[in-house]
Coordinates of C-alpha atoms and ligand atoms in Angstrom, one line a residue:
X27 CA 0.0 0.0 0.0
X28 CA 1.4 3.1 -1.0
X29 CA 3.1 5.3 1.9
X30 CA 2.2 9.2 1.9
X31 CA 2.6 11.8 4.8
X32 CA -1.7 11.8 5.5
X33 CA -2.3 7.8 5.3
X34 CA -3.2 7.2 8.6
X35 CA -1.6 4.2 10.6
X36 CA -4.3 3.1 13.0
X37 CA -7.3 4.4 11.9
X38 CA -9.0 2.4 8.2
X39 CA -7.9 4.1 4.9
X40 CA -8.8 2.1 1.2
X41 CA -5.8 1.0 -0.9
X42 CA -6.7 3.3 -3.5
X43 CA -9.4 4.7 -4.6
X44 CA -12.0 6.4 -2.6
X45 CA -13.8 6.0 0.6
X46 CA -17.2 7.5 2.2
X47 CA -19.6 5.9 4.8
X48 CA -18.6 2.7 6.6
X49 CA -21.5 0.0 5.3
X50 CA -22.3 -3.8 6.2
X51 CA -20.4 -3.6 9.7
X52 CA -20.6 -7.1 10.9
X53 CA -18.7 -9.1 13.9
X54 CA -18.8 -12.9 12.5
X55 CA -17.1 -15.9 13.9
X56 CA -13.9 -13.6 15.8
X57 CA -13.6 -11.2 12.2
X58 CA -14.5 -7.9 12.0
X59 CA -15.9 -6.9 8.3
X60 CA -16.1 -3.5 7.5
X61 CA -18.0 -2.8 3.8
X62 CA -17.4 1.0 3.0
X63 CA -18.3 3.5 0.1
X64 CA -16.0 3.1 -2.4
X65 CA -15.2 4.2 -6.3
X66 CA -12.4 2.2 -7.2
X67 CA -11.7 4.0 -10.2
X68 CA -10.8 7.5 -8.8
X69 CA -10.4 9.5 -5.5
X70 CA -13.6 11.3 -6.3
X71 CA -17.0 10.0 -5.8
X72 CA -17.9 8.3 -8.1
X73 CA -20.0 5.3 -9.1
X74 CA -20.4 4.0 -6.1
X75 CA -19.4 0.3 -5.2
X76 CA -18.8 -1.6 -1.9
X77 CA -15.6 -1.7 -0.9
X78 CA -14.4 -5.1 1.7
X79 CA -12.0 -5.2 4.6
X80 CA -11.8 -7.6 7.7
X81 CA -9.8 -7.5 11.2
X82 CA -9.5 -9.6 14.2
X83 CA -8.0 -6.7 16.1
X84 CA -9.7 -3.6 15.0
X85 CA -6.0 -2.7 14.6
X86 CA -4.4 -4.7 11.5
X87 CA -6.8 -4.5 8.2
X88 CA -7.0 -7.1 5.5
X89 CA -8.4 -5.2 2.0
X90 CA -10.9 -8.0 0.3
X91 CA -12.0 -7.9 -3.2
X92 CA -15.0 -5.7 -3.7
X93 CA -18.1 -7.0 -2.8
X94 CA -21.0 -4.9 -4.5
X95 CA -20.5 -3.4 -8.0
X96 CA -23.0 -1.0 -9.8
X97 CA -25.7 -3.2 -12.1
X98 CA -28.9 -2.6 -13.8
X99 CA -30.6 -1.9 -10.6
X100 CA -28.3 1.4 -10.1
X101 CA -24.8 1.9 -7.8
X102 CA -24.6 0.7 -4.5
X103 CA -25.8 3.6 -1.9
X104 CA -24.9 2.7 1.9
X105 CA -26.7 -0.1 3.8
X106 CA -26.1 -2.9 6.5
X107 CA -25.7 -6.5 7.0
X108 CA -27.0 -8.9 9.6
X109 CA -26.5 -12.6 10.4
X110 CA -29.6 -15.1 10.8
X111 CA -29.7 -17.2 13.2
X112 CA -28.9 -19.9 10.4
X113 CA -25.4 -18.3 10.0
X114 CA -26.1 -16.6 6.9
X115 CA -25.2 -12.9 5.6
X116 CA -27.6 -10.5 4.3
X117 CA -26.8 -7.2 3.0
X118 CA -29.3 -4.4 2.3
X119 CA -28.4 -1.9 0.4
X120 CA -29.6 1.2 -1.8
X121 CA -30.0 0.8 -5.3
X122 CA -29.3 4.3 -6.6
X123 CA -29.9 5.8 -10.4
X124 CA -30.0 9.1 -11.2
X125 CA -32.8 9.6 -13.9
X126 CA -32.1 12.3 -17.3
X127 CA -33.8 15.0 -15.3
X128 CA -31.1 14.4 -12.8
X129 CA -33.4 13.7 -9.9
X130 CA -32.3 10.6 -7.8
X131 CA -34.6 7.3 -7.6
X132 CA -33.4 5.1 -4.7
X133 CA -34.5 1.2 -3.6
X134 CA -33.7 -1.4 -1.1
X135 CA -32.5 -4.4 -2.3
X136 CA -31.1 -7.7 -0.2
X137 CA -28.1 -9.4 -1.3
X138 CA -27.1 -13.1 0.1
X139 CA -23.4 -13.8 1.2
X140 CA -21.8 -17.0 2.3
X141 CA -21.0 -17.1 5.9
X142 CA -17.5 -16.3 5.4
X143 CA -18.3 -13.0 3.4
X144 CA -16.5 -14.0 0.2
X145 CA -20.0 -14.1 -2.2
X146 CA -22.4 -12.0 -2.8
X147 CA -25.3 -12.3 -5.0
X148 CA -28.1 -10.3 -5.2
X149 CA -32.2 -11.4 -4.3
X150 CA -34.1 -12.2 -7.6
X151 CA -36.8 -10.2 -6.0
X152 CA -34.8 -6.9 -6.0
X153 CA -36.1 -4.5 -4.7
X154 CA -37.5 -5.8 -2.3
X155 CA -38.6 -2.2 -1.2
X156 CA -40.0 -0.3 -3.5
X157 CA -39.3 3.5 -3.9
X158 CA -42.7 5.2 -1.7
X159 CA -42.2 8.5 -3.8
X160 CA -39.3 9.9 -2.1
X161 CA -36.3 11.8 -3.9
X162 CA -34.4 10.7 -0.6
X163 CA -34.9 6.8 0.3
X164 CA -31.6 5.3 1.1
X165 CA -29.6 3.6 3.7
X166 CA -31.3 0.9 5.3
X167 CA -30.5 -0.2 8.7
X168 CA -31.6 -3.9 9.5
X169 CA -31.2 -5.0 13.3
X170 CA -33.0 -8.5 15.0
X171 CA -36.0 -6.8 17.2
X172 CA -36.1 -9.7 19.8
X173 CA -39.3 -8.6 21.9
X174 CA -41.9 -8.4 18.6
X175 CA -39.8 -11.3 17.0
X176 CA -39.0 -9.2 13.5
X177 CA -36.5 -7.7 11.4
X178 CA -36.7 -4.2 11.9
X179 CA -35.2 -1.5 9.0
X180 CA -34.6 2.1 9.5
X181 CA -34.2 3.6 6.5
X182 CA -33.9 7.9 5.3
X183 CA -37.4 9.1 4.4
X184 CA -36.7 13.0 3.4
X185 CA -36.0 14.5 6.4
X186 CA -37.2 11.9 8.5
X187 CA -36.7 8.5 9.1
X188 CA -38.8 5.4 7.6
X189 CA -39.4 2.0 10.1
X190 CA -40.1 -0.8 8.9
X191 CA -40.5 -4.7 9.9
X192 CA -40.1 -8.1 8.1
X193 CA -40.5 -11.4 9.1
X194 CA -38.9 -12.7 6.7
X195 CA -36.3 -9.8 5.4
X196 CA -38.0 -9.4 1.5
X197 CA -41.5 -7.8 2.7
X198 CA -41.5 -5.4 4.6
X199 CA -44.4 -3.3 6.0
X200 CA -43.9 0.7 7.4
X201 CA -44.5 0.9 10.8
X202 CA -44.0 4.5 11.9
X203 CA -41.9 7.3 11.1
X204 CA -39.3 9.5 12.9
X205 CA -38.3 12.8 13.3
X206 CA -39.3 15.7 10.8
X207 CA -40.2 17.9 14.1
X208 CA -37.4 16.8 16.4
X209 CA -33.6 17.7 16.8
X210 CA -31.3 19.4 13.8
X211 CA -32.4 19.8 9.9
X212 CA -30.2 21.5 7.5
X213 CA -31.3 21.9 3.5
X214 CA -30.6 17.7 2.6
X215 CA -32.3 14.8 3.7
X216 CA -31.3 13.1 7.2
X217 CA -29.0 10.3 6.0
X218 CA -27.4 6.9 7.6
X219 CA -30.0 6.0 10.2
X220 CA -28.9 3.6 13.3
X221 CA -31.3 2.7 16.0
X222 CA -29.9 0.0 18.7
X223 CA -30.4 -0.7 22.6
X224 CA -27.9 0.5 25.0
X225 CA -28.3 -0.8 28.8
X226 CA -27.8 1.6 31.4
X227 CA -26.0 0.8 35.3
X228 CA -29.2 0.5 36.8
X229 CA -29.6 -2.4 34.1
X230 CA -32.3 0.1 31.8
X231 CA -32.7 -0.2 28.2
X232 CA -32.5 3.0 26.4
X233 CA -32.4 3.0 22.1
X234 CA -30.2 5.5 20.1
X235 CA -31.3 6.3 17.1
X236 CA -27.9 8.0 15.2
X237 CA -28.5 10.7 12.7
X238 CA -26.6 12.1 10.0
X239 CA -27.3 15.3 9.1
X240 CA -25.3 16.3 5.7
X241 CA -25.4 20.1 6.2
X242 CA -26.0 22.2 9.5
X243 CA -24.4 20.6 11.9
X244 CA -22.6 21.5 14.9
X245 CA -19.5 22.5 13.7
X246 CA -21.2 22.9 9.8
X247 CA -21.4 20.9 6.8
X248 CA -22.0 17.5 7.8
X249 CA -22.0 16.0 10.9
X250 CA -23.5 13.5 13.5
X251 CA -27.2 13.5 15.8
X252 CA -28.3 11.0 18.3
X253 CA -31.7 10.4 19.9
X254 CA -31.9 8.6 23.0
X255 CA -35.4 7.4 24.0
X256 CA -37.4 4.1 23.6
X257 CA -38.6 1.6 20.9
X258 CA -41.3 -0.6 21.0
X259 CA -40.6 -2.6 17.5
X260 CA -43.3 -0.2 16.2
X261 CA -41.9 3.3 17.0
X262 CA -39.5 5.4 18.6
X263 CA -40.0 7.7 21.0
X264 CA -37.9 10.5 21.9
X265 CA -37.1 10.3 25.8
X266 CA -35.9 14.2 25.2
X267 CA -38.0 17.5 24.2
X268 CA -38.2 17.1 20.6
X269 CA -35.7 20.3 20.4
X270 CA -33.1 19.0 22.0
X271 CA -30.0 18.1 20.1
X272 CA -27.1 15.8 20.5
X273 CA -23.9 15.1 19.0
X274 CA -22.3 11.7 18.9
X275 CA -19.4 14.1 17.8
X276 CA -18.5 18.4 18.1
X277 CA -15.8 18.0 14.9
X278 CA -16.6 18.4 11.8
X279 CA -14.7 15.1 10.5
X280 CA -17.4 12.4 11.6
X281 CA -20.2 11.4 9.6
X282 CA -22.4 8.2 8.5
X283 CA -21.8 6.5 12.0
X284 CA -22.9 2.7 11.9
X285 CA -22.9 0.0 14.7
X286 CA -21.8 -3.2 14.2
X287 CA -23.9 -6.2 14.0
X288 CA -23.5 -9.2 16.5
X289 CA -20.4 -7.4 18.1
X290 CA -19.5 -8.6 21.8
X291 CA -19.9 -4.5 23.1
X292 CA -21.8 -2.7 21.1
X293 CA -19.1 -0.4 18.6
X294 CA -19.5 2.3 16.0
X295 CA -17.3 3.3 12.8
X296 CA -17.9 6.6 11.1
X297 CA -16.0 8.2 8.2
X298 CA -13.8 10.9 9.1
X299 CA -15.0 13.5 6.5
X300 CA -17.3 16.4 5.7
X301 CA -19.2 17.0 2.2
X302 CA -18.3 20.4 2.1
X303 CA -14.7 19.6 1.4
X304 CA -14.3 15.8 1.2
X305 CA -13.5 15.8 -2.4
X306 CA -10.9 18.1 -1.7
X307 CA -8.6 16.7 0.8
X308 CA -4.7 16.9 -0.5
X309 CA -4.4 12.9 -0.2
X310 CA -2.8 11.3 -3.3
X311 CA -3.5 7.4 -3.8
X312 CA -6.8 7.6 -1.9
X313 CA -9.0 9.5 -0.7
X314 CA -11.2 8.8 3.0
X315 CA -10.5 7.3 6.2
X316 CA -13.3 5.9 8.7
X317 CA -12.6 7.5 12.3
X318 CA -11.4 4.7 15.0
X319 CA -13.8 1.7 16.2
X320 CA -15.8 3.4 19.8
X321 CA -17.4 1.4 22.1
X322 CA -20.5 2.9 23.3
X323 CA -22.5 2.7 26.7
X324 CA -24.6 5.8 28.2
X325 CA -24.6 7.7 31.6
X326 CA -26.9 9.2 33.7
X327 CA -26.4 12.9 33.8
X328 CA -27.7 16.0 34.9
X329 CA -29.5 16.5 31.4
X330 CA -30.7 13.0 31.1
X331 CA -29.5 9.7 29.4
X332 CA -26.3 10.4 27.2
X333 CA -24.4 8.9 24.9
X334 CA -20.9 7.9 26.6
X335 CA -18.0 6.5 23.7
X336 CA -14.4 5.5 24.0
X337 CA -12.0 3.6 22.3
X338 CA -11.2 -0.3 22.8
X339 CA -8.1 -0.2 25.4
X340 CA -5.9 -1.9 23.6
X341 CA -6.7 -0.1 20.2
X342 CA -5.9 2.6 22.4
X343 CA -2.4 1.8 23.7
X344 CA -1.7 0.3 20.1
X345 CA -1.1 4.5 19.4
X346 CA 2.8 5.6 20.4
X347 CA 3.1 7.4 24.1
X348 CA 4.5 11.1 23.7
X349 CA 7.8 11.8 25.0
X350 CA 8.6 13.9 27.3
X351 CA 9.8 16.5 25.3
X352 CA 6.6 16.6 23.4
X353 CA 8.3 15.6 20.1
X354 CA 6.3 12.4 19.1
X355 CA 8.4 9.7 17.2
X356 CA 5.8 9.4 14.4
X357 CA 2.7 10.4 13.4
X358 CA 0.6 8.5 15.0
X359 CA 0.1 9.0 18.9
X360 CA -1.7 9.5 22.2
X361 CA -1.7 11.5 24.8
X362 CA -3.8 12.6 27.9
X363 CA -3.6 16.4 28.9
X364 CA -4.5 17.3 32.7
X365 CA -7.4 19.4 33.0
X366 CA -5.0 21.8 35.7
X367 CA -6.3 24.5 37.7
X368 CA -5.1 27.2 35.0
X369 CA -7.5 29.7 33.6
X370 CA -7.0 28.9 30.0
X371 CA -5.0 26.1 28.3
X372 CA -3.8 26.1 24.9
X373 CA -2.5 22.9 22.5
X374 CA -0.3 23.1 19.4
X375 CA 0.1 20.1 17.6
X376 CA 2.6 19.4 14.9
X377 CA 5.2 22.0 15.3
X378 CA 2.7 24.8 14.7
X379 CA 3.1 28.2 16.0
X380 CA -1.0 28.6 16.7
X381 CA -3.3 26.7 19.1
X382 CA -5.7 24.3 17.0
X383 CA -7.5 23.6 20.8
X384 CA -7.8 26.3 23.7
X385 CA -9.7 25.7 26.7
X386 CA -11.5 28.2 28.9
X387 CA -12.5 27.9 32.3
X388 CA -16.1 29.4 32.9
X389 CA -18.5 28.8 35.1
X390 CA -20.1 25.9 33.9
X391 CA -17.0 24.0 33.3
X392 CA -15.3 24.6 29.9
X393 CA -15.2 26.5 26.7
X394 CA -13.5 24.5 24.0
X395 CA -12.4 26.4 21.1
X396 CA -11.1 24.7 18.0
X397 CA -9.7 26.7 15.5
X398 CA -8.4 25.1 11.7
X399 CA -6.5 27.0 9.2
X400 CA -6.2 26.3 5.8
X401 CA -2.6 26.2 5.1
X402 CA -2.9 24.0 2.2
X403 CA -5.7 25.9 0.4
X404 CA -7.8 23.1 0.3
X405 CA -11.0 25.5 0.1
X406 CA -13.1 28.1 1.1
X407 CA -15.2 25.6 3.9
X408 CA -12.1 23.6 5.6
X409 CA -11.0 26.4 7.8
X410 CA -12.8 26.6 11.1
X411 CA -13.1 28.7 14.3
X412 CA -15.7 28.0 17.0
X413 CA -16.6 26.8 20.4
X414 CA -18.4 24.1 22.4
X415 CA -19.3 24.0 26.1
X416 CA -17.6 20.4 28.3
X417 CA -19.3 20.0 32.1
X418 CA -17.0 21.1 34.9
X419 CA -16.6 17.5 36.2
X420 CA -14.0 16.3 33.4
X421 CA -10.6 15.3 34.6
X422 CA -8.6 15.0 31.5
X423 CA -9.2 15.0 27.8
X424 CA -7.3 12.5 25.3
X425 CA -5.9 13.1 22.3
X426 CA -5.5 10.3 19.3
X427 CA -3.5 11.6 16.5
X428 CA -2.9 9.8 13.3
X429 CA -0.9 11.7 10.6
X430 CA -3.1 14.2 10.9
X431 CA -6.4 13.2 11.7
X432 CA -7.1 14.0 15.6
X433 CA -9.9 12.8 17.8
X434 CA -10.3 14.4 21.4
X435 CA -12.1 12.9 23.7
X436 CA -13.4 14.5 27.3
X437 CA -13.0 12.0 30.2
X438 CA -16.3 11.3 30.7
X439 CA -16.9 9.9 27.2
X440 CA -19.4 12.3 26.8
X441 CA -17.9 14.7 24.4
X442 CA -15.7 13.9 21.1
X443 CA -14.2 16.1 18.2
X444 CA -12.6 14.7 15.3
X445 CA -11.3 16.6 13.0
X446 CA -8.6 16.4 9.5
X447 CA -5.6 18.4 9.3
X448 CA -3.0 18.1 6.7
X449 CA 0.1 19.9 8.6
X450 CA 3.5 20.5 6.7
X451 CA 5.2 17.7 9.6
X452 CA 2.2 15.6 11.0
X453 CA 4.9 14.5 13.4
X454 CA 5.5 17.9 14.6
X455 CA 6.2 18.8 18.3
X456 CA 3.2 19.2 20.6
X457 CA 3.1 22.0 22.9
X458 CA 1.0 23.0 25.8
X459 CA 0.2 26.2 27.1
X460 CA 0.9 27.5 30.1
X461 CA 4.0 24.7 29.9
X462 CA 3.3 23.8 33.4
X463 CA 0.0 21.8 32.6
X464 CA 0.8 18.4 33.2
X465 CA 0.3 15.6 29.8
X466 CA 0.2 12.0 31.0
X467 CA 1.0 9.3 28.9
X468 CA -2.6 7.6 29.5
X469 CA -1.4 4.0 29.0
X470 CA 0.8 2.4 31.8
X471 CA 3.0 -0.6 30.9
X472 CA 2.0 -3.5 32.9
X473 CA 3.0 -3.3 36.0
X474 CA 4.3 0.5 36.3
X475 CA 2.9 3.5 37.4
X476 CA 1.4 6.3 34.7
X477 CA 4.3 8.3 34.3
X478 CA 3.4 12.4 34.7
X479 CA 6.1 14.4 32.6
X480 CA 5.5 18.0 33.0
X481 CA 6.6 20.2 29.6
X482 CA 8.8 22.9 30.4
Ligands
FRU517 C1 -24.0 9.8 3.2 C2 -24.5 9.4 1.8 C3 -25.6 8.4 1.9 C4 -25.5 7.7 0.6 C5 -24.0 7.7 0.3 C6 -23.7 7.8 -1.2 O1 -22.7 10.2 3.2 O2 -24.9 10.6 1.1 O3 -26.9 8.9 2.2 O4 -26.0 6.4 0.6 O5 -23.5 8.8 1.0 O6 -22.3 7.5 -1.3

């Protein structure tokens, strides 16, 4: 695989070619499978086809042949697999074609795969959901609903989201829909729906239903929603005030967010990207990387029920520790900065003179301003400059950084930015102002302490 400065070492890039959603993620038999958008042909999107790669680590990636190619149904839009309870593989998927008046027309369709995910072949019956009438009808989600003993499908309707059940995963019937009064709508349809239980401390079941929402979003352009409330295999009810809105992610680099099917903790992928400039990221043999795996669980807090994510441990110590001069060996690394008693705290990563992060003390807790320039004239939407609020009781917050791509994560789990940057030296010094705020390396060797190193 070809070696450039912004192919990122821990986190999933394609080969060649280009990359958008994560698709299909299934956990079969020890192997992870991640399907992703994918046009081969070019690192613009493209027609688009299904690209394949499996792990056993989450860490080290295999690249598979392709598994879905454009046919006379259309391209292959995102979608999902499950596992019956006979061992086999279904994918759904959205049969895209873009008619001469250059509207879209979008169906479901079912494709069978052998158990270990190296055929494909699509249902005779295809599609076995026909288009309602909507210009946006893509991206079904298909999950086992135990209590009503059906397959369920979520699935964009506009700006809403469709629900539908199956007994037998080729008819399906609409049950409900979600959504076009509650949490964030920019101008294009809600996109990449997810809806799976999460079980509180107190042993509670509470159902996120993930949201993308491809302009408008937090930090602009595309980004990531959750719900958190309750589903009774026929509808979902928000547990919040319909205009409450939350974020499985601040940046502005996470998007499409899927869980994986039959995995032993419930985990999400997302692609680390934005529409507003994904086609115009300075990456040469590819183009699109998916953020890392999280593992997900939710906390009680003041506001309610809330999403809590973090990174598989050892995913996490997989990264390099930063020395204590703050000059990282490569590219890739992790470390944990000290929430200190200082008014203000500022963080420059790879060599550069400006703070990308600055943290304020207010009341409340903290202001978090990220701030991206665009050094490498990528367009007019890459730079950024704005701020989000983190709760006064956060310890720490962790940094992963992966030529180039960073996530942050507050201790609590509760919030996350990811965002791109494509710096001159992604292995550039890190520096932390005032110098006296303490970074930890967060990942202990067996059987020694954390080491604190204090830059000075
Ligand atoms: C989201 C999305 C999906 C669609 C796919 C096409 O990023 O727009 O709604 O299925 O990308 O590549």
């Amino acid at each position: 695989m070809s070696s450039e400065p912004f192919r990122p070492r821990l986190h999933f890039s394609p080969a060649t070619g280009w990359l958008n959603d994560p698709n299909g993620l299934i956990f079969v038999d020890g192997v992870w499978h991640v399907f992703y958008q994918h046009h081969p042909h070019s690192t613009l999107w493209g027609p688009m086809h299904w690209g394949h790669a499996s792990s056993r680590d989450l860490v080290n990636w295999t690249h598979l042949p392709i598994a879905l190619k454009p046919d006379t149904l259309g391209t292959c839009f995102s979608g999902s697999a499950v596992a019956t309870p006979e061992g086999e593989i279904k994918l759904f998927y959205t049969a895209h074609q873009t008619a001469l008046d250059g509207s879209d027309f979008q169906v479901q369709c079912l494709v069978h795969a052998d158990h270990e995910l190296t055929s494909f072949a699509g249902d005779e019956r295809n599609p076995v959901v026909d288009n309602p009438g909507l210009s946006a009808f893509r991206d079904p989600k298909v999950f086992w609903h135990e209590p009503t003993r059906r397959w369920i499908m979520v699935v964009t309707h506009g700006q809403s989201i469709g629900i539908r059940s199956s007994s037998d995963l080729v008819n399906w019937a609409l049950e409900s829909e979600f959504g076009d009064r509650d949490g964030r709508h920019g101008n294009g349809p809600w996109e990449c729906p997810d809806l799976f239980p999460l079980q509180a401390a107190d042993g509670t079941t509470h159902w996120i239903l993930l949201v993308g929402i491809g302009s408008d979003s937090y930090g602009g352009g595309s980004g990531t929603q959750y719900f958190i409330g309750d589903f009774d295999g026929h509808r979902f009810a928000n547990g919040n005030s319909s205009d409450t809105v939350l974020w499985a992610d601040y940046g502005r680099d996470y998007y499409a967010a899927q869980s994986f099917h039959g995995a032993p903790r419930p985990t999400t992928m997302a692609w680390a990207s934005n529409w507003q400039y994904a086609r115009e990221t300075p990456t040469r043999s590819f183009r699109g990387v998916l953020s890392l795996p999280r593992e997900l669980g939710i906390a009680d807090t003041p506001s309610g029920m809330r999403l809590v994510q973090g990174v598989p441990p050892h995913l996490a110590s997989t990264f390099d520790t930063l020395p204590p001069a703050g000059v990282p060996k490569t590219g890739t690394y992790h470390f944990r900065l000290e929430i200190s008693e200082e008014p203000q705290v500022a963080v420059c990563l790879f060599g550069e003179a400006e703070p990308q992060f600055t943290l304020h003390r207010v009341v409340t807790g903290w202001h978090l301003r990220t701030v991206r320039r665009d050094k490498s004239r990528i367009g007019a939407s890459f730079a950024h400059d704005y701020v989000l609020g983190i709760s006064g009781s956060i310890t720490h917050i962790d940094f992963y950084v992966d030529n180039g791509l960073v996530e942050l994560r507050s201790s609590d789990g509760l919030v996350w930015l990811t965002s791109l940057y494509f710096p001159e030296d992604v292995a550039g010094a890190v520096r932390v102002e005032p110098t006296r705020t303490t970074i930890v390396n967060a990942q202990p060797r067996s059987g020694s302490s954390q080491v604190r190193m204090l830059q000075n």
